[in-house]
Amino acid sequence: MRNFQLIGKSGKARRGILHTAHGTVETPAFMNVATQAAIKGAVSQSDLKRLGCQIALSNTYHLHLRPGDDLIREMGGLHHFMRWDRPILTDSGGFQIFSLAKLRKIREEGVSFHSHIDGRLLFMGPEESIQIQSNLGSDIAMAFDECVKIPSPREYVQSSADRTYRWLLRSRAAWIANIQRDDSVNPGQMLFGINQGAVFKDIRCDHMKKIAELDLPGYAIGGLAVGESHTEMYDTIEAVEENMPNDRPRYLMGVGTPVNILEGVFRGVDMFDCVMPARNGRHGHLFTKHGIINIKNEKYEKDDRPVEEGCGCPLCATYSRSYLRHLFKSQEMLGMRLAVSHNLYFYNRLMTDIRDNLDNGSFQDFYLTNREVLDRRI
Amino acid sequence: MRNFQLIGKSGKARRGILHTAHGTVETPAFMNVATQAAIKGAVSQSDLKRLGCQIALSNTYHLHLRPGDDLIREMGGLHHFMRWDRPILTDSGGFQIFSLAKLRKIREEGVSFHSHIDGRLLFMGPEESIQIQSNLGSDIAMAFDECVKIPSPREYVQSSADRTYRWLLRSRAAWIANIQRDDSVNPGQMLFGINQGAVFKDIRCDHMKKIAELDLPGYAIGGLAVGESHTEMYDTIEAVEENMPNDRPRYLMGVGTPVNILEGVFRGVDMFDCVMPARNGRHGHLFTKHGIINIKNEKYEKDDRPVEEGCGCPLCATYSRSYLRHLFKSQEMLGMRLAVSHNLYFYNRLMTDIRDNLDNGSFQDFYLTNREVLDRRI
């Protein structure tokens, strides 16, 4: 059986089911980010299920540094370590090396860098990244890539994309070797390749065509939401999408706002992840179906209504805007937890609404109604 | 009907039921501290019920400063504001004025002080404290008192205890006036008087006799756990207890460790509160029936067992020592929340065990078995 079934379409938008070693994911799906094997904001794994999370994402770079992927392997892999029995995707570590680590040096073999925690010198190439992800035992491993900043000179982007392709060949070889081992933590682990090329459409498309030929279980568009305009992002997705295989899941990495996600689905993307719901929640910014509210705003001081009328999240089901504002003003951790819970619930519910509208043939209306509303500040 | 029923005894230890406007409290009971109308460590009100909490305690001083008791009154009182439908006790604010506020000046009328948040000059006397607690609508209000530090000169302690008695008369008059008002937030609010006198037994006992004559709904022993030895604390409790009315609930303020509580029950105390379970939890110190563990200890790095085998709390029911240690080392808020949840569950379960042993006639054995164990570091 194929790991991905396409069960419906509306224009370019796709409705699918992804099968993993830890259960299925209905797509389009949002992956809830558990960077260090935990959701930021004191949200627990059992909360996460109540918030509608289908699949979690953890970070190879962070877990390699602390507590160490060897330790997690010894503890039975990431699923057992964090007691999460649903699917997990791990990124390659590349993005964090390029955004967090210090004094990095890129060579053909891989990247030397200093840990952002204790400064020790480390090296990661495709084999190391895949080995770490094998130790973690995630359901989906990501190929090791370089995420170039935007803007970057065309020449550098081209040579980086070429190297990322060579790294993908090595990632694939390491992945195949790892899942075939007798002591593999997760023999059902999949590998997704990552498309790069900044906002140069020809580099993006050539790269996408080449990696599509490798017949991987899935493909991601990486290197977006790193400084380009929304128009550049959408145009890039449209160009790349033309060259992505129809029968494989498509993942737009690190994106984004609710409208970004809606626009991504509209353009044929199946999977998303972003720290935004948790990060914005920790700052008191809450997504609602009417737009974004800042709970610290004085107008909510005596507002006994829930943040969003009718919302079924743990915040809105019980507490008032007035109380949440008090928690934020008093720096009570409970405020962050409730706000993050609401935002994750909002994102997961948005994906449910998108899927329901795809199933019911009403997605185009849903798209047009919501594309202007969701990111509005109210 | 009396607000307190004594339903069993073992030596001096008492088993009772306290009736409040928001339901009953089985005693001996531990009150879970929600200083600013929230439990520290991101524990929610619905969590609190699962942790076995019967009654919460909030702070008059903190809520007066932020968000303001007028606002809370306008929002329907503290129960509605924080969505907690079980009993609430509010302290008088005195302890915080004497421990947190700056540049305080004590006169017969009350205390002038500067807010620890923004420095503004405030005044609180018995009438103000009771008015704030009336606005909050707690089920149990505490009389306004001075908590003197230990050691203090005998002369000062005597004059302070005398003033605290005069303040109690004024607190009582203000309380009676407030609960009789048509617009009272909680007409069923009780007032507890507070015994003071540092570790001078004669001052303590004289003071206790005088306040017992006022026929209040309950009595507290204040001003302990502020620097004296455990022996001094236990001796003081024993001396005061002789003079406390049998048919009223007795509350030992701000105490303490699990063993302090067990010793308090043994000496005839019914109610306790302490920030310790939440504060220690936030630092990774966990109470277990075998003693206290520090989860940051390296020996727990690869320990897949729960913190306490057989414990039914949200931490132990799901997660391992190894994972909790990782959360603390990685400074993930989830670690604090799980540790605080465990400690509150531990305290509430200790009280359940105490009550069950009182009901079953086995309290003396329970006391002897546990008094050496619970505070041990393991």
JSON list of C-alpha atoms in Angstrom, two decimals, chain A residues 50-51 286 304-321 323-324 337-339 341-343 345-346 349, chain B residues 44-46 80-85:
[
{"chain": "A", "resi": 50, "resn": "ARG", "atom": "CA", "xyz": [-7.82, 17.19, 23.20]},
{"chain": "A", "resi": 51, "resn": "LEU", "atom": "CA", "xyz": [-6.63, 20.10, 21.03]},
{"chain": "A", "resi": 286, "resn": "LEU", "atom": "CA", "xyz": [-4.92, 34.94, 20.10]},
{"chain": "A", "resi": 304, "resn": "ASP", "atom": "CA", "xyz": [-16.58, 38.51, 30.77]},
{"chain": "A", "resi": 305, "resn": "ARG", "atom": "CA", "xyz": [-16.99, 36.87, 27.34]},
{"chain": "A", "resi": 306, "resn": "PRO", "atom": "CA", "xyz": [-14.77, 34.04, 26.12]},
{"chain": "A", "resi": 307, "resn": "VAL", "atom": "CA", "xyz": [-11.96, 34.94, 23.70]},
{"chain": "A", "resi": 308, "resn": "GLU", "atom": "CA", "xyz": [-14.00, 33.35, 20.90]},
{"chain": "A", "resi": 309, "resn": "GLU", "atom": "CA", "xyz": [-17.71, 32.65, 21.35]},
{"chain": "A", "resi": 310, "resn": "GLY", "atom": "CA", "xyz": [-18.49, 29.02, 20.55]},
{"chain": "A", "resi": 311, "resn": "CYS", "atom": "CA", "xyz": [-14.85, 27.86, 20.60]},
{"chain": "A", "resi": 312, "resn": "GLY", "atom": "CA", "xyz": [-14.45, 24.47, 22.30]},
{"chain": "A", "resi": 313, "resn": "CYS", "atom": "CA", "xyz": [-10.87, 24.96, 23.56]},
{"chain": "A", "resi": 314, "resn": "PRO", "atom": "CA", "xyz": [-9.94, 24.73, 27.28]},
{"chain": "A", "resi": 315, "resn": "LEU", "atom": "CA", "xyz": [-9.63, 28.53, 27.45]},
{"chain": "A", "resi": 316, "resn": "CYS", "atom": "CA", "xyz": [-12.89, 29.54, 25.78]},
{"chain": "A", "resi": 317, "resn": "ALA", "atom": "CA", "xyz": [-14.93, 26.72, 27.29]},
{"chain": "A", "resi": 318, "resn": "THR", "atom": "CA", "xyz": [-14.28, 28.05, 30.81]},
{"chain": "A", "resi": 319, "resn": "TYR", "atom": "CA", "xyz": [-12.49, 31.37, 31.20]},
{"chain": "A", "resi": 320, "resn": "SER", "atom": "CA", "xyz": [-13.21, 35.00, 30.33]},
{"chain": "A", "resi": 321, "resn": "ARG", "atom": "CA", "xyz": [-11.15, 37.59, 28.47]},
{"chain": "A", "resi": 323, "resn": "TYR", "atom": "CA", "xyz": [-9.48, 36.64, 33.62]},
{"chain": "A", "resi": 324, "resn": "LEU", "atom": "CA", "xyz": [-7.01, 35.80, 30.83]},
{"chain": "A", "resi": 337, "resn": "ARG", "atom": "CA", "xyz": [-0.82, 27.76, 28.75]},
{"chain": "A", "resi": 338, "resn": "LEU", "atom": "CA", "xyz": [-4.45, 28.73, 28.10]},
{"chain": "A", "resi": 339, "resn": "ALA", "atom": "CA", "xyz": [-3.50, 31.08, 25.24]},
{"chain": "A", "resi": 341, "resn": "SER", "atom": "CA", "xyz": [-3.95, 25.87, 23.99]},
{"chain": "A", "resi": 342, "resn": "HIS", "atom": "CA", "xyz": [-6.45, 28.14, 22.30]},
{"chain": "A", "resi": 343, "resn": "ASN", "atom": "CA", "xyz": [-4.13, 28.92, 19.38]},
{"chain": "A", "resi": 345, "resn": "TYR", "atom": "CA", "xyz": [-6.88, 24.35, 18.95]},
{"chain": "A", "resi": 346, "resn": "PHE", "atom": "CA", "xyz": [-7.58, 27.17, 16.48]},
{"chain": "A", "resi": 349, "resn": "ARG", "atom": "CA", "xyz": [-9.74, 23.31, 13.93]},
{"chain": "B", "resi": 44, "resn": "SER", "atom": "CA", "xyz": [-5.65, 25.14, 35.84]},
{"chain": "B", "resi": 45, "resn": "GLN", "atom": "CA", "xyz": [-8.80, 25.10, 37.94]},
{"chain": "B", "resi": 46, "resn": "SER", "atom": "CA", "xyz": [-10.02, 21.91, 36.27]},
{"chain": "B", "resi": 80, "resn": "HIS", "atom": "CA", "xyz": [-16.88, 33.66, 39.03]},
{"chain": "B", "resi": 81, "resn": "PHE", "atom": "CA", "xyz": [-13.78, 35.63, 38.00]},
{"chain": "B", "resi": 82, "resn": "MET", "atom": "CA", "xyz": [-11.48, 32.61, 38.25]},
{"chain": "B", "resi": 83, "resn": "ARG", "atom": "CA", "xyz": [-14.22, 30.05, 37.52]},
{"chain": "B", "resi": 84, "resn": "TRP", "atom": "CA", "xyz": [-13.72, 28.09, 40.71]},
{"chain": "B", "resi": 85, "resn": "ASP", "atom": "CA", "xyz": [-16.94, 26.87, 42.29]}
]
